[in-house]
XYZ file of C-alpha atoms in Angstrom:
187
model
C -5.072 21.187 8.802
C -8.442 19.658 7.900
C -10.947 18.582 10.524
C -10.814 15.039 9.184
C -7.478 13.415 9.987
C -8.025 10.838 7.228
C -8.151 13.619 4.611
C -4.971 15.077 6.078
C -3.286 11.666 5.915
C -4.205 11.228 2.250
C -3.001 14.764 1.475
C 0.486 13.761 2.596
C 2.940 15.428 4.909
C 3.523 15.362 8.634
C 0.900 14.147 11.084
C 2.133 15.189 14.509
C 2.449 12.416 17.082
C 0.523 14.574 19.548
C -2.359 15.376 17.186
C -5.491 14.757 19.301
C -7.195 13.201 16.266
C -4.694 10.301 16.306
C -7.065 8.374 18.589
C -9.312 7.753 15.566
C -6.288 6.488 13.620
C -5.387 4.103 16.427
C -8.994 2.834 16.457
C -8.579 1.807 12.794
C -5.166 0.223 13.493
C -6.551 -1.867 16.350
C -9.579 -2.878 14.270
C -7.244 -4.011 11.478
C -5.108 -5.954 13.954
C -8.235 -7.783 15.162
C -9.430 -8.576 11.604
C -6.059 -9.630 10.143
C -5.880 -13.115 11.707
C -9.379 -13.809 10.362
C -8.277 -12.709 6.872
C -5.117 -14.798 7.025
C -6.971 -17.940 8.119
C -9.186 -17.758 5.017
C -8.877 -20.615 2.551
C -11.037 -19.520 -0.398
C -10.469 -16.585 -2.761
C -13.993 -15.198 -2.331
C -13.636 -15.345 1.432
C -10.257 -13.561 1.207
C -11.789 -10.804 -0.942
C -14.659 -10.346 1.513
C -12.436 -10.242 4.577
C -9.900 -7.897 3.019
C -12.817 -5.774 1.808
C -13.925 -5.476 5.422
C -10.440 -4.302 6.431
C -10.134 -1.741 3.620
C -13.783 -0.736 4.048
C -14.475 -1.189 0.354
C -15.461 -3.803 -2.164
C -12.840 -5.861 -3.967
C -13.838 -6.822 -7.496
C -14.491 -10.516 -8.185
C -11.771 -10.482 -10.872
C -9.084 -9.688 -8.275
C -7.122 -12.458 -6.555
C -5.243 -12.041 -3.298
C -3.257 -14.833 -1.661
C -2.785 -14.929 2.100
C -0.954 -14.186 4.201
C -1.492 -10.504 3.509
C -0.433 -7.832 5.966
C -1.525 -4.255 6.516
C -1.266 -1.995 9.532
C -4.194 0.241 8.588
C -6.139 -0.906 5.524
C -8.577 1.967 5.258
C -6.455 3.752 2.639
C -5.960 0.828 0.210
C -7.799 0.896 -3.119
C -7.505 -2.087 -5.463
C -8.677 -2.128 -9.078
C -10.035 -4.937 -11.238
C -8.132 -8.037 -12.355
C -5.327 -7.431 -9.845
C -3.196 -10.317 -8.556
C -1.448 -10.037 -5.179
C 0.750 -12.990 -4.239
C 1.627 -14.436 -0.789
C 3.272 -12.509 2.012
C 2.783 -8.912 0.862
C 2.825 -6.061 3.350
C 1.054 -2.758 2.680
C 1.613 0.158 5.073
C -1.120 2.387 3.722
C -1.725 5.323 6.059
C -0.625 7.682 3.247
C -2.785 5.905 0.655
C -2.120 3.044 -1.775
C -3.960 2.977 -5.075
C -3.550 -0.048 -7.337
C -5.126 0.325 -10.762
C -6.488 -2.470 -12.978
C -4.477 -5.467 -14.237
C -1.559 -5.036 -11.822
C 0.571 -8.043 -10.813
C 2.245 -7.987 -7.404
C 4.742 -10.743 -6.635
C 5.271 -12.509 -3.305
C 6.723 -10.634 -0.339
C 6.311 -7.177 -1.889
C 6.316 -4.239 0.517
C 4.420 -1.066 -0.351
C 5.113 1.658 2.168
C 3.501 5.097 2.429
C 4.768 5.945 5.886
C 7.991 7.473 7.091
C 9.136 9.538 10.063
C 10.802 12.939 10.352
C 14.597 13.047 10.602
C 14.508 15.324 13.674
C 14.752 12.962 16.671
C 12.528 15.277 18.741
C 9.658 14.650 16.320
C 10.556 11.180 15.080
C 7.395 9.476 16.339
C 5.282 11.701 14.093
C 4.260 10.365 10.683
C 5.492 11.644 7.326
C 2.973 10.309 4.796
C 3.120 10.155 0.991
C 0.807 8.119 -1.254
C 1.839 5.326 -3.636
C 0.143 4.907 -7.014
C 0.594 1.798 -9.142
C -0.820 2.336 -12.612
C -2.476 -0.122 -15.003
C -0.658 -3.281 -16.086
C 2.370 -2.704 -13.851
C 4.219 -5.763 -12.544
C 5.971 -5.551 -9.182
C 8.511 -8.394 -8.848
C 9.015 -10.630 -5.817
C 10.451 -9.106 -2.642
C 10.473 -5.574 -4.045
C 9.899 -2.543 -1.852
C 8.053 0.554 -3.056
C 8.753 3.558 -0.835
C 6.530 6.543 0.055
C 5.517 8.980 -2.659
C 6.317 6.730 -5.622
C 4.202 6.390 -8.764
C 4.783 3.270 -10.857
C 3.884 4.046 -14.473
C 1.569 2.091 -16.737
C 3.032 -1.231 -17.991
C 6.220 -0.743 -15.911
C 8.087 -3.704 -14.434
C 9.932 -3.643 -11.115
C 12.610 -6.371 -11.035
C 12.612 -8.770 -8.098
C 14.290 -7.396 -4.987
C 14.326 -3.773 -6.160
C 13.937 -0.853 -3.797
C 11.935 1.832 -5.591
C 12.486 5.296 -4.139
C 11.613 7.414 -7.209
C 8.811 7.452 -9.774
C 9.026 4.842 -12.532
C 8.134 5.925 -16.060
C 5.505 4.056 -18.030
C 6.768 1.209 -20.215
C 10.107 0.819 -18.442
C 11.879 -1.870 -16.432
C 13.759 -0.863 -13.283
C 15.825 -2.897 -10.853
C 18.431 -2.724 -8.119
C 18.942 -0.843 -4.872
C 18.033 1.906 -5.372
C 16.035 0.964 -8.479
C 17.404 2.343 -11.743
C 16.167 2.152 -15.304
C 17.243 -1.068 -17.033
C 15.435 -0.684 -20.323
C 12.320 0.476 -22.098
C 9.489 -1.917 -22.943
C 8.736 -1.860 -26.635
C 5.018 -1.992 -27.403
Protein backbone atom coordinates (compact mmCIF):
# COMPACT_ATOMS: atom_id res chain seq x y z
CA UNK A 1 0.00 0.00 0.00
CA UNK A 2 1.35 3.42 -1.00
CA UNK A 3 1.11 6.44 1.27
CA UNK A 4 -0.90 8.26 -1.38
CA UNK A 5 -4.36 6.75 -1.73
CA UNK A 6 -4.73 8.30 -5.20
CA UNK A 7 -1.71 6.32 -6.44
CA UNK A 8 -3.21 3.18 -4.93
CA UNK A 9 -6.53 3.89 -6.67
CA UNK A 10 -4.84 4.30 -10.05
CA UNK A 11 -2.83 1.11 -9.49
CA UNK A 12 -6.08 -0.84 -9.32
CA UNK A 13 -7.33 -3.41 -6.87
CA UNK A 14 -9.19 -3.24 -3.59
CA UNK A 15 -9.39 -0.08 -1.52
CA UNK A 16 -10.76 -1.14 1.85
CA UNK A 17 -13.87 0.69 3.03
CA UNK A 18 -12.17 1.28 6.38
CA UNK A 19 -8.94 2.68 4.93
CA UNK A 20 -8.29 5.84 7.00
CA UNK A 21 -7.14 7.63 3.84
CA UNK A 22 -10.68 7.43 2.39
CA UNK A 23 -11.46 10.80 4.00
CA UNK A 24 -9.33 12.47 1.29
CA UNK A 25 -11.29 10.56 -1.37
CA UNK A 26 -14.58 11.73 0.11
CA UNK A 27 -13.27 15.32 0.09
CA UNK A 28 -12.80 15.04 -3.70
CA UNK A 29 -16.24 13.44 -4.14
CA UNK A 30 -17.96 16.22 -2.21
CA UNK A 31 -16.00 18.88 -4.11
CA UNK A 32 -17.11 17.30 -7.40
CA UNK A 33 -20.72 17.18 -6.20
CA UNK A 34 -20.55 20.92 -5.44
CA UNK A 35 -18.98 21.78 -8.83
CA UNK A 36 -21.19 19.55 -11.01
CA UNK A 37 -24.31 21.75 -11.01
CA UNK A 38 -22.14 24.70 -12.06
CA UNK A 39 -20.68 22.63 -14.93
CA UNK A 40 -24.11 21.44 -16.03
CA UNK A 41 -25.58 24.96 -16.06
CA UNK A 42 -22.89 26.10 -18.52
CA UNK A 43 -24.08 27.20 -21.94
CA UNK A 44 -20.86 27.77 -23.90
CA UNK A 45 -18.25 25.19 -24.94
CA UNK A 46 -15.32 27.18 -23.54
CA UNK A 47 -17.11 27.57 -20.23
CA UNK A 48 -17.85 23.82 -20.15
CA UNK A 49 -14.17 23.02 -20.80
CA UNK A 50 -13.07 25.37 -18.02
CA UNK A 51 -15.55 24.05 -15.49
CA UNK A 52 -14.87 20.41 -16.29
CA UNK A 53 -11.15 21.22 -16.16
CA UNK A 54 -11.69 22.47 -12.62
CA UNK A 55 -13.39 19.19 -11.68
CA UNK A 56 -10.71 16.97 -13.24
CA UNK A 57 -7.96 19.29 -11.98
CA UNK A 58 -6.41 19.53 -15.43
CA UNK A 59 -6.63 21.49 -18.63
CA UNK A 60 -8.94 20.39 -21.43
CA UNK A 61 -7.61 21.20 -24.89
CA UNK A 62 -9.50 23.84 -26.91
CA UNK A 63 -10.08 21.27 -29.68
CA UNK A 64 -12.18 19.09 -27.35
CA UNK A 65 -15.96 19.49 -27.16
CA UNK A 66 -18.09 18.27 -24.28
CA UNK A 67 -21.87 18.66 -24.16
CA UNK A 68 -23.69 18.93 -20.85
CA UNK A 69 -25.12 17.38 -18.88
CA UNK A 70 -21.98 15.47 -17.97
CA UNK A 71 -21.74 13.41 -14.80
CA UNK A 72 -18.82 12.20 -12.73
CA UNK A 73 -18.60 11.10 -9.12
CA UNK A 74 -14.90 11.90 -8.70
CA UNK A 75 -13.31 13.64 -11.69
CA UNK A 76 -9.74 13.77 -10.47
CA UNK A 77 -8.78 10.63 -12.40
CA UNK A 78 -10.15 11.63 -15.84
CA UNK A 79 -7.68 12.51 -18.60
CA UNK A 80 -9.00 13.71 -21.96
CA UNK A 81 -6.90 14.09 -25.10
CA UNK A 82 -7.16 16.51 -28.01
CA UNK A 83 -10.03 16.71 -30.51
CA UNK A 84 -12.30 14.54 -28.35
CA UNK A 85 -16.09 14.82 -28.62
CA UNK A 86 -18.28 13.80 -25.67
CA UNK A 87 -22.03 14.01 -26.28
CA UNK A 88 -24.91 14.73 -23.84
CA UNK A 89 -25.68 12.72 -20.74
CA UNK A 90 -22.45 10.75 -20.28
CA UNK A 91 -21.48 9.39 -16.88
CA UNK A 92 -17.86 8.68 -15.94
CA UNK A 93 -17.12 6.86 -12.67
CA UNK A 94 -13.39 7.45 -12.65
CA UNK A 95 -11.91 6.51 -9.28
CA UNK A 96 -9.85 3.79 -11.02
CA UNK A 97 -8.75 6.15 -13.81
CA UNK A 98 -10.18 6.98 -17.25
CA UNK A 99 -7.81 7.95 -20.03
CA UNK A 100 -9.27 9.09 -23.35
CA UNK A 101 -6.71 9.57 -26.10
CA UNK A 102 -6.94 11.98 -29.06
CA UNK A 103 -9.74 12.01 -31.66
CA UNK A 104 -12.17 9.84 -29.67
CA UNK A 105 -15.93 10.15 -30.24
CA UNK A 106 -18.25 9.33 -27.34
CA UNK A 107 -21.97 9.16 -28.06
CA UNK A 108 -24.81 10.33 -25.82
CA UNK A 109 -25.56 8.52 -22.56
CA UNK A 110 -22.32 6.52 -22.53
CA UNK A 111 -21.24 5.12 -19.17
CA UNK A 112 -17.56 4.56 -18.44
CA UNK A 113 -17.08 2.76 -15.15
CA UNK A 114 -13.83 1.99 -13.33
CA UNK A 115 -15.37 1.03 -10.02
CA UNK A 116 -16.75 -2.23 -8.73
CA UNK A 117 -17.18 -3.91 -5.35
CA UNK A 118 -15.96 -7.21 -3.94
CA UNK A 119 -18.30 -10.21 -4.16
CA UNK A 120 -17.87 -11.04 -0.45
CA UNK A 121 -20.83 -9.34 1.29
CA UNK A 122 -18.68 -8.67 4.39
CA UNK A 123 -16.42 -6.42 2.31
CA UNK A 124 -18.88 -5.23 -0.32
CA UNK A 125 -18.62 -1.53 0.54
CA UNK A 126 -14.92 -1.57 -0.33
CA UNK A 127 -13.89 -0.49 -3.83
CA UNK A 128 -12.44 -2.75 -6.52
CA UNK A 129 -10.84 -0.37 -9.03
CA UNK A 130 -9.55 -0.98 -12.56
CA UNK A 131 -8.66 1.71 -15.12
CA UNK A 132 -10.29 2.21 -18.53
CA UNK A 133 -8.22 3.27 -21.54
CA UNK A 134 -9.81 4.46 -24.78
CA UNK A 135 -7.22 4.70 -27.53
CA UNK A 136 -6.97 7.11 -30.47
CA UNK A 137 -9.84 7.42 -32.95
CA UNK A 138 -12.16 5.05 -31.08
CA UNK A 139 -15.90 5.65 -31.36
CA UNK A 140 -18.14 4.67 -28.45
CA UNK A 141 -21.78 4.45 -29.61
CA UNK A 142 -24.81 5.87 -27.83
CA UNK A 143 -25.88 4.32 -24.52
CA UNK A 144 -22.91 1.96 -24.38
CA UNK A 145 -21.32 0.92 -21.10
CA UNK A 146 -17.59 0.32 -20.71
CA UNK A 147 -16.81 -1.70 -17.58
CA UNK A 148 -13.75 -1.62 -15.30
CA UNK A 149 -10.39 -2.72 -16.65
CA UNK A 150 -11.27 -2.45 -20.34
CA UNK A 151 -8.99 -1.07 -23.06
CA UNK A 152 -10.67 0.03 -26.28
CA UNK A 153 -8.18 -0.30 -29.13
CA UNK A 154 -7.23 2.34 -31.67
CA UNK A 155 -9.92 3.00 -34.33
CA UNK A 156 -12.34 0.53 -32.66
CA UNK A 157 -16.10 1.09 -32.75
CA UNK A 158 -18.48 0.12 -29.95
CA UNK A 159 -22.02 -0.32 -31.31
CA UNK A 160 -24.83 1.58 -29.61
CA UNK A 161 -26.12 -0.08 -26.45
CA UNK A 162 -23.18 -2.47 -26.07
CA UNK A 163 -21.86 -3.56 -22.71
CA UNK A 164 -18.08 -3.89 -23.00
CA UNK A 165 -16.60 -6.18 -20.36
CA UNK A 166 -13.40 -7.25 -22.19
CA UNK A 167 -10.67 -5.48 -24.14
CA UNK A 168 -11.52 -4.50 -27.71
CA UNK A 169 -8.85 -5.01 -30.37
CA UNK A 170 -7.77 -2.13 -32.56
CA UNK A 171 -9.64 -1.74 -35.85
CA UNK A 172 -12.64 -3.84 -34.83
CA UNK A 173 -16.36 -3.30 -34.31
CA UNK A 174 -18.04 -4.89 -31.29
CA UNK A 175 -21.66 -4.90 -30.17
CA UNK A 176 -24.19 -6.62 -27.95
CA UNK A 177 -24.48 -7.65 -24.32
CA UNK A 178 -21.83 -8.67 -23.55
CA UNK A 179 -20.05 -7.02 -26.49
CA UNK A 180 -18.65 -9.43 -29.08
CA UNK A 181 -16.64 -8.90 -32.23
CA UNK A 182 -18.84 -8.07 -35.22
CA UNK A 183 -16.19 -7.40 -37.82
CA UNK A 184 -12.79 -5.94 -38.57
CA UNK A 185 -12.39 -2.41 -39.93
CA UNK A 186 -10.45 -2.43 -43.16
CA UNK A 187 -7.98 0.44 -43.43
